[in-house]
Amino acid sequence: MSSVRVHRHARRRMTTAVATICALSAAPLAPQAVAGDRPPYTETYRPQFHYTPQKNWMNDPNGLVYYKGEYHLFYQYNPNGNSWGNMSWGHAVSKDLAHWKELPLALSHDDKEMVFSGSAVVDWNNTTGFGTKTNPPMVAIYTSLDKSTGTQAQSIAYSTDRGRTWAKYQGNPVLDIGSKDFRDPKVQWYAPTKSWLMTVSLSAEHKVRFYSSKNLKDWQPLSEFGPAGATGGVWECPDLFPLPVDGDKKKIKWVLVVNINPGGITGGSGAQYFVGNFDGTKFTADDKGSYTPPTGTVVQDFEGAGFGTWTATGTAFGEAPATGALDGQGEIAGYDGNGFANSFHSGDSATGILTSPPFAVDSRYLNFKIGGGNHPHQDGTVLDRGAPPEGTVLADFEGGTYGDWTTTGDAFGPAPATGTLPNQIQVSGWLGDGLVNSFLNGDATTGTLTSPEFTIDKDYINFLIGGGNHPTGSDDATAIELLVDGKTVRSTTGNDDEALNWASWDVKDLVGKKAQIRIVDGNTGGWGHLNVDHIVISDTRAQPVSRETSVNLLVDGKLVSSATGSNSETLDWASFDMRPYAGKQAQIQIVDNNTGGWGHIMADRFTTASAPAKSVVQRADWADYGKDYYAAVSWENVPGDKRYTIGWMNDWEYGGSIPTSPWRSAQSIPRQMALRTVDGRIQLTSEPVNSLESLREGQAARASDVTITNTSQPLIGPKVRGKALDIETTFSLKDAERFGLKVRTGTGGEETVIGYDTTNQELYVDRTKSGAVGFSSAFPGVQRAPLKAKNGKVKLRILVDESSIEVFGGSGETVITDQIFPDPISQGVQVFAENGSVKLDQANLWHLGSYRD
């Protein structure tokens, strides 16, 4: 169930990316849900030194080129709203990559096409004939999405007035292979052949294709690269560029950046890269060699005739290990030996659990292989749905009518549905005989269903919900809303799934108020409908039923770690850190509680070891290890052949739900890229552009030679606080297990932790208590990245803005970029050490001003 309208990044296709949107129900709508009450650029969460448009939705950076003293930043933009759609190119310029000025819309969508991502060049030799030798044209090469067919092809447009106005080429498209997954051209001049070189993505095939042209109009294929590295999602926004290694211009390597979504290092969107050679026709990645996992003791390899001492419930795992693909299943790869656990017995519709006997934890790590569906365990879920919460039923949609609820439009019909409607995927999970189902006559219908007024007299409003994921605030919502005084104060959307599951609103702060429930279907595209049933107001929060396909670690009966598949029939390594549970009793559970697509799990080769095994994704190279760095591409034509890169500072797992208005999304800080030899391996490094320092206000606040032991304390002093900061620190290792900084600290324990784990030699960012995190359960969490101390020291540079942090470790070999949405009054900065001491050699802190020109 899909439509061209939502397929720019296959973002609505991913089940895991939206699997937790119901977490919106856990908190009120964000403070900026209603726009227009504050002057532009003063709104809550508005970045001060990261570029944002004044209003509306923004995603991928496009058309990055330097010309006549200006750095051009084009970007994917919706000129009509604050959610993805109507894709066009917005435009901003800068003279120094630190100060930005927003310009009028550059390339607009129209009745026939949307203007997807691409690049821009200066046609110095006027190969296109669009300008003159004395006034060479700027040419944009973009993916045009044909609205009638869904075909993606490459088109061009040109400007002869420094990018201020544009004309689309009448001969578009210039490159069309009839594909719906052919996008994001990056074009550059390749001097050795005196021709233009295009790097473009065959996204669903996990390939990059190279083309050559003499005039930007006629293109000839050269070669392909891929699949390689991480392939758990579509490949997008490729980039190819040369860099000297360790500054040696006689030793040039090429970098191929391939952005991937989902399947990045944090599970969602990410920027992967390969280092290798390009000969003018073909890119060849450096051989990294084969992978050998750490040796250890195999505790379960499923090589016996049965499951041995492991016990199975349900029917999904059968009576014995599988020895290959089961009936109806694709080809299986990656398991060891002959047998493995496979829950595809009777297909995806079967469920079950395979549980190990208890064992004492006596190893540092438990490594295992895992494959199958990507349905993570969600905290607060249960494996079996019990009785509905007790309370006052506001509506159960029984009796064949809507009672005193009122309808508008034609999506809901005159009465509740009694189940699955014509041409609909099977609906499940409702109670009794009736439910709300707005699929009447398909997704094309719209309408609302509104309850009579009632008084909120209990702590929670619980309901069953399924259907489309189009949150309130998007152009075309499918959502259930709580109205107080006519305003939406709570909202929950579906999960692109026909199975209804429990969701809840905490309404303790609204007790005594008059309210209404409104069910909205304003969407006519894919998954443009909603299923709702059994709305009950109660003093008990309903627990949603798990939909997981996972391997779980239970310690003393509590789940402490979990892993899931990647929607692949190839098993790959995963690992549990067992060190915190030494000496305790543990169990392994392999859980299949999902009956939808990819509703199965596979596992093999459980091995105790002294070091963690690494998956293909963990072994891949990443430009950034945070949740919020995607579609990273670089500027062409930069003076001095420097390579500057910028990325979209968001993630498709929750990008449409972040609590900002009237704009949504920011770009990262521009970064200077380099290739450096780190621990004997050539690695892409990045650091903030030097011009960012021009935004520093006044003198730095400083601290030095401070030893911190088992505590958190102000970094410099209790009065040194801020929302827009540039912090440089150097630590000397002592015996602390973890140390670092806490920023945007405030009342109620609000904090974002930037730490270093000395045992694992990892930099990490913990944003679980960073402020507003309840709009998606894919948002809170801890991001980790490898970082070795150098000569016993750890250097960090931390950029803190109103709604983001960027952490650069060492000499830029490790970066973590994360959005945060703290209370505006949370401005504290602390230094901490855990389980020992650390020495803070030096800390410099500057307040940063605005990027606005």
mmCIF file of N, CA and C in Angstrom, residues 17 20-21 23-24 653-654 657 773-780:
data_model
loop_
_atom_site.group_PDB
_atom_site.id
_atom_site.type_symbol
_atom_site.label_atom_id
_atom_site.label_comp_id
_atom_site.label_asym_id
_atom_site.label_seq_id
_atom_site.Cartn_x
_atom_site.Cartn_y
_atom_site.Cartn_z
ATOM 1 N N ALA A 17 11.136 1.979 10.824
ATOM 2 C CA ALA A 17 11.316 3.422 10.973
ATOM 3 C C ALA A 17 10.118 4.080 11.604
ATOM 4 N N THR A 20 7.379 2.873 16.053
ATOM 5 C CA THR A 20 7.187 3.337 17.417
ATOM 6 C C THR A 20 6.549 4.709 17.481
ATOM 7 N N ILE A 21 5.905 5.124 16.412
ATOM 8 C CA ILE A 21 5.295 6.445 16.407
ATOM 9 C C ILE A 21 4.228 6.561 17.482
ATOM 10 N N ALA A 23 4.490 6.176 20.349
ATOM 11 C CA ALA A 23 5.046 6.801 21.537
ATOM 12 C C ALA A 23 4.668 8.268 21.638
ATOM 13 N N LEU A 24 4.174 8.847 20.564
ATOM 14 C CA LEU A 24 3.629 10.202 20.662
ATOM 15 C C LEU A 24 2.593 10.305 21.761
ATOM 16 N N GLU A 653 13.760 7.779 10.778
ATOM 17 C CA GLU A 653 12.997 7.019 11.770
ATOM 18 C C GLU A 653 11.961 7.892 12.474
ATOM 19 N N TYR A 654 12.264 9.185 12.623
ATOM 20 C CA TYR A 654 11.352 10.071 13.350
ATOM 21 C C TYR A 654 11.348 11.480 12.764
ATOM 22 N N SER A 657 8.406 13.821 12.831
ATOM 23 C CA SER A 657 7.715 13.988 14.111
ATOM 24 C C SER A 657 8.479 14.844 15.106
ATOM 25 N N VAL A 773 11.588 13.571 24.450
ATOM 26 C CA VAL A 773 12.029 12.347 23.775
ATOM 27 C C VAL A 773 10.855 11.432 23.447
ATOM 28 N N GLY A 774 9.643 11.774 23.901
ATOM 29 C CA GLY A 774 8.517 10.861 23.810
ATOM 30 C C GLY A 774 7.800 10.833 22.486
ATOM 31 N N PHE A 775 8.216 11.662 21.504
ATOM 32 C CA PHE A 775 7.500 11.675 20.227
ATOM 33 C C PHE A 775 7.797 10.439 19.395
ATOM 34 N N SER A 776 8.842 9.682 19.735
ATOM 35 C CA SER A 776 9.149 8.409 19.063
ATOM 36 C C SER A 776 10.100 7.633 19.950
ATOM 37 N N SER A 777 9.819 6.352 20.155
ATOM 38 C CA SER A 777 10.731 5.568 20.980
ATOM 39 C C SER A 777 11.995 5.205 20.228
ATOM 40 N N ALA A 778 12.092 5.569 18.936
ATOM 41 C CA ALA A 778 13.356 5.434 18.215
ATOM 42 C C ALA A 778 14.300 6.582 18.553
ATOM 43 N N PHE A 779 13.805 7.593 19.269
ATOM 44 C CA PHE A 779 14.628 8.779 19.525
ATOM 45 C C PHE A 779 15.540 8.635 20.738
ATOM 46 N N PRO A 780 15.038 8.352 21.935
ATOM 47 C CA PRO A 780 15.961 8.269 23.072
ATOM 48 C C PRO A 780 16.904 7.083 22.897
#
